[in-house]
Coordinates of C-alpha atoms and ligand atoms in Angstrom, one line a residue:
X199 CA -33.4 241.8 93.6
X200 CA -32.6 238.5 95.2
X201 CA -29.0 238.0 96.1
X202 CA -28.6 235.2 94.1
X203 CA -29.7 237.4 90.9
X204 CA -26.9 240.0 92.3
X205 CA -24.7 237.9 92.4
X206 CA -24.5 237.2 89.4
X207 CA -24.9 240.0 87.3
X208 CA -21.8 240.8 89.9
X209 CA -20.4 238.4 88.3
X210 CA -20.9 238.9 84.3
X211 CA -19.5 242.7 85.7
X212 CA -16.3 241.6 87.1
X213 CA -15.6 239.6 84.4
X214 CA -16.0 242.0 81.4
X215 CA -14.0 244.6 83.4
X216 CA -11.5 241.6 83.7
X217 CA -11.8 241.4 79.9
X218 CA -11.8 245.0 78.9
X219 CA -8.9 245.5 81.3
X220 CA -6.9 242.8 79.1
X221 CA -7.3 244.1 75.8
X222 CA -6.5 247.7 76.9
X223 CA -3.7 246.5 78.8
X224 CA -2.8 244.8 75.4
X225 CA -2.4 248.0 74.2
X226 CA -0.6 249.9 71.1
X227 CA 2.2 251.0 73.4
X228 CA 3.1 248.2 75.6
X229 CA 2.7 246.3 71.9
X230 CA 5.3 248.8 70.6
X231 CA 7.9 248.5 73.1
X232 CA 7.3 245.0 73.1
X233 CA 7.6 243.6 69.5
X234 CA 8.5 240.0 71.1
X235 CA 4.7 239.8 72.8
X236 CA 2.9 236.6 71.8
X237 CA 0.5 237.4 69.1
X238 CA -2.6 236.7 71.1
X239 CA -1.6 240.5 73.0
X240 CA -1.4 242.1 69.6
X241 CA -3.8 244.9 68.4
X242 CA -5.3 243.6 65.0
X243 CA -5.5 246.1 62.8
X244 CA -8.3 246.3 59.7
X245 CA -6.8 246.6 56.3
X246 CA -9.0 247.4 53.0
X247 CA -7.4 246.1 49.5
X248 CA -8.6 245.3 46.0
X249 CA -6.6 242.5 45.3
X250 CA -6.3 242.0 42.0
X251 CA -3.5 244.1 41.2
X252 CA -0.4 241.8 41.6
X253 CA 2.6 241.6 41.9
X254 CA 0.8 244.0 45.3
X255 CA -2.3 242.2 45.7
X256 CA -3.7 240.0 44.7
X257 CA -5.9 236.2 45.4
X258 CA -3.7 233.0 46.1
X259 CA -5.5 229.9 47.3
X260 CA -7.5 232.4 49.4
X261 CA -5.5 234.6 50.7
X262 CA -4.3 238.1 49.4
X263 CA -0.6 238.1 48.9
X264 CA 1.6 240.4 47.1
X265 CA 4.4 242.4 47.4
X266 CA 2.2 244.9 49.4
X267 CA 0.9 242.1 51.7
X268 CA 4.6 241.1 52.4
X269 CA 6.1 244.6 53.3
X270 CA 2.7 245.8 55.3
X271 CA 3.6 242.8 57.3
X272 CA 7.0 243.2 58.1
X273 CA 5.7 247.3 58.9
X274 CA 2.8 246.0 61.1
X275 CA 5.2 243.6 62.9
X276 CA 7.6 246.3 63.3
X277 CA 5.5 248.1 64.7
X278 CA 3.6 245.6 67.0
X279 CA 0.1 244.7 65.2
X280 CA -1.4 242.0 63.8
X281 CA -3.3 242.9 60.4
X282 CA -6.1 241.0 58.9
X283 CA -6.4 241.9 55.3
X284 CA -10.1 241.9 53.8
X285 CA -10.3 241.9 49.9
X286 CA -13.3 245.1 50.4
X287 CA -12.5 246.2 46.3
X288 CA -11.7 250.0 45.7
X289 CA -14.0 252.2 46.7
X290 CA -15.1 250.2 49.8
X291 CA -11.8 250.6 50.8
X292 CA -11.6 254.8 51.0
X293 CA -15.6 254.0 52.3
X294 CA -14.0 252.3 55.4
X295 CA -11.2 254.6 55.6
X296 CA -13.8 257.6 55.8
X297 CA -15.9 255.7 58.1
X298 CA -12.8 254.1 60.1
X299 CA -14.4 250.6 60.3
X300 CA -11.4 250.3 58.7
X301 CA -7.6 251.1 59.9
X302 CA -5.2 251.2 56.6
X303 CA -5.0 250.8 53.1
X304 CA -3.0 248.7 51.6
X305 CA -3.3 248.3 47.7
X306 CA -0.6 250.3 45.8
X307 CA -2.8 253.4 46.3
X308 CA -0.9 256.5 44.9
X309 CA 0.1 259.5 47.3
X310 CA -1.9 261.8 45.2
X311 CA -2.7 265.9 46.5
X312 CA -6.2 265.6 46.4
X313 CA -6.6 262.6 47.8
X314 CA -4.1 263.7 50.9
X315 CA -7.2 266.1 51.7
X316 CA -9.1 263.1 53.2
X317 CA -6.6 260.7 53.8
X318 CA -3.1 260.4 55.6
X319 CA -0.8 259.0 54.2
X320 CA 2.6 257.0 55.5
X321 CA 5.9 258.1 53.2
X322 CA 6.2 256.6 49.8
X323 CA 6.9 252.9 49.8
X324 CA 7.2 252.5 46.1
X325 CA 8.4 254.7 42.9
X326 CA 5.7 254.1 40.2
X327 CA 4.4 255.7 37.0
X328 CA 1.4 255.3 34.1
X329 CA 2.2 252.7 31.9
X330 CA -0.4 251.8 28.9
X331 CA -0.8 248.1 27.5
X332 CA -2.5 247.0 24.0
X333 CA -2.5 244.4 21.8
X334 CA -0.3 244.4 18.8
X335 CA -1.4 245.8 16.1
X336 CA -1.8 248.6 18.0
X337 CA 0.1 251.9 17.5
X338 CA 0.8 253.7 20.3
X339 CA 3.8 255.2 20.3
X340 CA 3.7 258.3 22.6
X341 CA 0.7 259.0 25.1
X342 CA -0.9 261.9 22.6
X343 CA -1.5 258.8 20.6
X344 CA -4.3 256.9 23.3
X345 CA -6.3 259.8 21.5
X346 CA -8.6 258.6 19.9
X347 CA -8.5 255.3 21.1
X348 CA -10.8 253.5 23.1
X349 CA -9.1 252.7 26.7
X350 CA -9.9 251.4 29.6
X351 CA -8.6 252.4 33.0
X352 CA -9.7 250.8 36.6
X353 CA -12.2 253.4 38.1
X354 CA -10.9 256.3 41.0
X355 CA -7.5 255.0 39.6
X356 CA -4.3 257.6 38.7
X357 CA -4.5 255.7 35.4
X358 CA -7.9 257.3 34.9
X359 CA -6.2 260.7 35.3
X360 CA -3.2 259.8 33.7
X361 CA -5.9 259.2 30.0
X362 CA -8.4 261.6 31.2
X363 CA -4.7 264.6 31.1
X364 CA -4.7 263.7 27.5
X365 CA -8.1 262.9 26.2
X366 CA -10.4 264.6 28.1
X367 CA -12.0 264.0 31.7
X368 CA -15.5 262.6 31.0
X369 CA -14.2 261.1 27.8
X370 CA -17.0 258.7 26.1
X371 CA -13.8 256.4 24.7
X372 CA -12.9 255.5 28.1
X373 CA -14.2 252.8 29.8
X374 CA -13.4 252.3 33.8
X375 CA -13.8 249.2 35.2
X376 CA -14.6 248.3 39.3
X377 CA -11.2 246.2 39.4
X378 CA -8.3 246.2 37.5
X379 CA -8.7 242.7 36.4
X380 CA -11.7 243.6 35.0
X381 CA -9.4 246.1 33.0
X382 CA -7.2 243.8 32.1
X383 CA -10.3 241.4 30.6
X384 CA -11.5 244.0 28.9
X385 CA -8.4 244.1 26.9
X386 CA -8.4 240.6 26.4
X387 CA -11.9 240.8 25.0
X388 CA -11.2 243.5 22.7
X389 CA -13.7 245.1 24.1
X390 CA -10.2 248.6 24.5
X391 CA -7.3 248.7 22.6
X392 CA -5.8 250.2 25.8
X393 CA -5.7 250.3 29.2
X394 CA -3.9 253.0 31.7
X395 CA -2.4 251.6 34.9
X396 CA 0.8 250.9 37.0
X397 CA 4.2 250.5 35.0
X398 CA 4.5 247.3 37.6
X399 CA 1.4 245.9 37.3
X400 CA 1.4 246.8 33.3
X401 CA 4.9 244.4 33.2
X402 CA 3.8 241.8 35.2
X403 CA 0.3 241.5 33.1
X404 CA 2.8 240.9 30.1
X405 CA 4.9 238.6 31.7
X406 CA 2.2 237.0 32.7
X407 CA -0.3 236.3 29.2
X408 CA 2.8 235.8 26.9
X409 CA 0.8 234.7 24.3
X410 CA -1.6 237.6 24.3
X411 CA 1.3 239.2 22.0
X412 CA 1.4 242.8 24.9
X413 CA 2.6 245.5 23.7
X414 CA 3.6 248.5 26.9
X415 CA 4.5 251.8 26.1
X416 CA 5.3 254.5 29.0
X417 CA 6.4 258.5 27.7
X418 CA 8.5 260.1 30.5
X419 CA 7.5 263.5 29.4
X420 CA 3.7 263.2 30.0
X421 CA 3.7 260.8 33.1
X422 CA 5.3 261.8 35.8
X423 CA 6.9 259.7 38.9
X424 CA 4.1 258.8 41.4
X425 CA 4.8 257.5 44.4
X426 CA 2.6 254.2 46.5
X427 CA 1.9 255.3 50.5
X428 CA -0.3 253.1 53.4
X429 CA -3.8 254.4 53.6
X430 CA -5.0 255.6 56.9
X431 CA -8.0 257.8 58.0
X432 CA -7.3 261.3 58.4
X433 CA -5.7 261.9 61.5
X434 CA -4.9 258.4 62.3
X435 CA -2.6 258.2 65.3
X436 CA -1.3 254.8 63.5
X437 CA 0.4 257.1 60.3
X438 CA 3.4 258.3 62.8
X439 CA 4.0 254.3 64.7
X440 CA 4.2 253.0 61.0
X441 CA 6.4 255.5 59.1
X442 CA 8.8 255.0 62.3
X443 CA 8.5 251.0 61.4
X444 CA 9.0 251.5 57.9
X445 CA 11.9 253.6 58.0
X446 CA 13.5 250.5 60.4
X447 CA 11.9 247.8 57.5
X448 CA 13.8 250.3 54.8
X449 CA 17.2 250.6 56.6
X450 CA 17.8 246.6 58.4
X451 CA 17.8 245.2 54.5
X452 CA 13.6 243.5 55.7
X453 CA 12.4 246.4 52.6
X454 CA 15.2 244.8 49.7
X455 CA 14.2 241.2 50.9
X456 CA 10.6 241.7 49.7
X457 CA 11.6 244.1 46.9
X458 CA 14.1 240.6 46.1
X459 CA 11.6 238.5 46.2
X460 CA 9.1 239.9 44.4
X461 CA 11.0 242.2 41.4
X462 CA 14.0 240.1 41.5
X463 CA 16.5 243.6 41.7
X464 CA 17.6 245.4 44.4
X465 CA 15.7 248.7 45.3
X466 CA 16.6 251.6 45.2
X467 CA 16.3 252.7 48.7
X468 CA 17.9 256.0 49.4
X469 CA 15.3 257.4 46.1
X470 CA 12.8 256.4 48.1
X471 CA 13.5 258.6 51.2
X472 CA 14.6 260.9 48.7
X473 CA 11.7 261.1 48.1
X474 CA 9.7 261.2 52.0
X475 CA 11.8 264.2 52.1
X476 CA 9.3 266.1 50.1
Ligands
LIG695 N1 -1.8 253.1 41.9 C1 -3.1 254.0 41.3 C2 -4.3 254.7 42.2 O1 -3.6 254.5 43.0 C3 -3.7 252.3 41.1 C4 -4.0 251.4 42.6 C5 -4.7 250.5 41.9 N2 -4.7 249.6 43.2 C6 -5.2 248.7 43.5 N3 -5.4 247.0 44.2 N4 -6.7 248.4 42.4 O2 -4.6 255.2 41.6

C-alpha cells in the first residue's frame, strides 16, 4: 500500500472514530442528567403513531399534532431525549416496535393484558373507555343494542374487541377499517350504522361535526375503564426512564397544562397515579 493511501485511510478511520465517540459521548446517561444540554447532543427517538385520532394525534399542516404529541414532547424532554414522530399507521407501528425499528409508539394505545405480552408500557397517562357513535334515527341505548347493527371499528383496537364482546368475534356485522378516519367516513356515508371507539375521540368527532346529528352512547356496565400508555419494544431501557419523567410531568403541573389545552378542564392526576399502582 502506498503511504499516501495509508494516510488517507488512517484519516478516514480517525474521523469516523471521532464521530462515533461523539455519538457515544452524547449518550443517554449524559443527557438524562443534563436536560439543558443543546439539542444537538440529544438522542433522537423514532416514534410511530396513527395520526387520525384527534384530539390525541392528527395531521395539521403536514405535522403530527395533538395531546399525545405535546405530552410526549414534554416527557421526552424531561428524560433528555428528542423525538421524531412518524405517521406510520397502526399495524406498522406495532410491527416497528416488534422489530425495534421504532423506539416507542404513542397513539392512544390502551394497555391491555394481551399487548403486555409483546410490548412494554409506561405507566398510564390517560383514562378512557369505549363509546359508540351513531346517527339520529338509530336507537342504541345500551351495549346490547349493538346486536344486529352494522358496526364499524378501527382494526385491531379495543373498539373492535368491545364490539366483538357484544356481537361475537368474527361477526359479519363488524367492518374493520385501517384508520380511525376511515371508520368515521364509513359512518358518515352510511356504510355502517354505528362505530365503536374511544370516548374522547368520539366526543371530539361529534363536536367537530355539529351538522351530522351524531349521538353517542356509553355503557358503564359493559365497558370498563382502560388506560393509555406509551408502548416500547419488550425489554426497552426507555420504559423506566420515561416512567420517571412522566411522574415528574404529572407532579410539576406540565401534564395539567397540556390537558387543559386539549380538554379544557383539570385532569384527575391522583386517579391516574392510583391506576399506576395496580
Ligand atoms: N385505545 C384504542 C386501542 O388501543 C384505540 C387507539 C387507536 N389509536 C389511534 N391512533 N388510531 O386500541
